[in-house]
XYZ file of C-alpha atoms in Angstrom:
163
model
C 84.292 43.128 -16.737
C 81.293 42.759 -14.542
C 80.643 46.257 -13.262
C 77.303 47.692 -12.468
C 76.478 50.978 -14.355
C 73.551 53.230 -13.688
C 72.555 55.977 -16.142
C 70.738 58.873 -14.610
C 68.718 59.948 -17.602
C 67.799 57.863 -20.573
C 67.867 60.318 -23.412
C 69.784 60.186 -26.736
C 73.266 60.628 -25.394
C 72.696 57.983 -22.638
C 71.284 55.646 -25.252
C 74.295 56.149 -27.525
C 76.706 55.432 -24.675
C 74.729 52.426 -23.582
C 74.532 51.104 -27.094
C 78.278 51.357 -27.554
C 79.015 49.612 -24.227
C 76.606 46.819 -25.071
C 77.658 46.401 -28.695
C 81.435 46.282 -27.700
C 80.664 43.830 -24.979
C 81.972 46.109 -22.156
C 78.890 45.367 -20.157
C 75.904 42.939 -20.368
C 72.285 44.215 -20.275
C 72.070 42.710 -16.735
C 74.760 45.118 -15.590
C 72.916 48.242 -16.812
C 70.189 50.196 -15.129
C 68.675 53.383 -16.533
C 67.024 55.782 -14.151
C 64.461 57.401 -16.391
C 61.258 59.266 -15.363
C 59.300 58.951 -18.681
C 57.438 55.593 -18.747
C 57.394 55.246 -22.483
C 61.148 55.803 -22.602
C 61.713 53.238 -19.915
C 59.589 50.758 -21.914
C 61.507 51.489 -25.121
C 64.955 51.162 -23.501
C 63.970 47.877 -21.722
C 62.471 46.444 -24.903
C 65.294 47.537 -27.260
C 68.357 46.770 -25.062
C 67.051 44.297 -22.448
C 68.331 46.627 -19.698
C 66.494 47.580 -16.503
C 64.901 50.983 -17.047
C 62.931 52.359 -14.107
C 61.830 55.609 -12.562
C 63.357 54.873 -9.127
C 66.831 53.267 -9.318
C 67.927 53.989 -5.722
C 68.758 50.328 -5.076
C 70.818 50.059 -8.200
C 72.606 53.348 -7.468
C 73.664 52.059 -4.038
C 75.246 49.038 -5.744
C 76.650 50.741 -8.742
C 80.395 50.903 -9.689
C 79.703 53.712 -12.095
C 76.914 56.313 -12.242
C 76.588 58.300 -15.434
C 74.917 61.604 -15.141
C 73.306 62.008 -18.596
C 70.858 64.842 -18.144
C 70.797 68.448 -19.298
C 72.892 70.862 -17.173
C 69.973 72.505 -15.434
C 68.858 69.079 -14.162
C 72.210 68.110 -12.707
C 71.487 69.534 -9.209
C 68.289 67.497 -9.002
C 70.156 64.370 -9.893
C 73.094 64.947 -7.557
C 70.651 65.694 -4.660
C 69.287 62.121 -5.200
C 72.802 60.602 -5.641
C 74.555 62.132 -2.660
C 73.061 59.934 0.071
C 73.134 56.772 -2.104
C 76.723 56.665 -3.372
C 79.868 55.718 -1.522
C 83.536 56.711 -1.858
C 84.165 53.811 -4.280
C 81.440 54.767 -6.797
C 82.612 56.669 -9.804
C 80.391 59.517 -10.928
C 80.822 60.285 -14.555
C 79.049 63.387 -15.996
C 78.422 64.223 -19.690
C 76.559 67.350 -18.735
C 78.085 70.139 -20.767
C 79.678 72.951 -18.819
C 79.224 71.370 -15.419
C 82.654 71.368 -13.795
C 84.218 68.880 -11.535
C 84.177 71.488 -8.729
C 80.493 71.916 -9.161
C 79.823 68.240 -9.084
C 82.036 67.822 -5.981
C 80.150 70.609 -4.174
C 76.907 68.747 -4.950
C 77.901 65.188 -4.136
C 80.925 65.668 -1.767
C 84.595 66.324 -2.394
C 85.373 62.785 -1.056
C 83.728 61.244 -4.168
C 85.290 60.084 -7.368
C 84.208 62.465 -10.155
C 84.919 62.234 -13.929
C 83.896 64.770 -16.457
C 83.607 63.708 -20.103
C 82.835 65.653 -23.237
C 81.846 63.144 -25.864
C 81.070 64.204 -29.434
C 78.286 63.152 -31.645
C 80.511 60.633 -33.538
C 80.416 58.538 -30.383
C 77.147 57.118 -31.842
C 79.172 55.201 -34.404
C 82.073 54.261 -32.126
C 84.214 56.746 -33.997
C 84.022 59.534 -31.467
C 86.599 61.394 -29.546
C 86.022 62.133 -25.866
C 87.858 64.573 -23.671
C 88.141 63.270 -20.149
C 89.219 64.818 -16.804
C 89.093 63.235 -13.407
C 89.458 64.511 -9.804
C 92.280 63.455 -7.524
C 90.146 60.848 -5.806
C 90.287 58.624 -8.914
C 93.148 56.127 -8.905
C 94.876 54.154 -11.685
C 92.309 51.308 -11.396
C 89.522 53.847 -11.846
C 91.224 55.357 -14.856
C 91.623 51.928 -16.429
C 87.905 51.215 -15.932
C 86.834 54.596 -17.358
C 89.206 54.003 -20.281
C 87.574 50.599 -21.012
C 84.125 52.270 -20.847
C 84.929 55.212 -23.017
C 86.909 53.261 -25.548
C 83.598 51.674 -26.594
C 82.684 55.167 -27.955
C 85.940 55.789 -29.815
C 89.157 57.459 -28.894
C 89.739 59.324 -25.640
C 92.136 61.935 -24.403
C 92.798 62.687 -20.708
C 93.157 66.442 -20.029
C 93.314 68.769 -17.103
C 89.986 70.471 -16.747
C 91.535 73.948 -17.156
């Protein structure tokens, strides 16, 4: 799979997901960009994982197949404001921000966008996690297969209705 993935946020959860994807060979370092505002964190992620970690990832976001929102819930509106003009209808937006609903994300990026909400648990760090996943109606079977491949790198997954 040669899909471009951009992480919005380079904190611990983003790092755990990225590590799982790289270790399982789901993506190569060349396919991963991390949009991180803290210079020392960018340097660490670049050095440790050989990924691109930069403060402004607008170009990468425009070309991304998957954008992972990996910030604290209060920061989500700031991230979605940046994403909205950069993403297209084919880009999948996956959020791991706790408590941020699909409806909230759609209201911020557009209801015409593909939105996935994931609740990973801490065991995802070891690849033995269990993630709950829900998708909006814009996602098709091909998108579900891609998301399944991505999340299987973290452990088991279960698709649920958001309610």
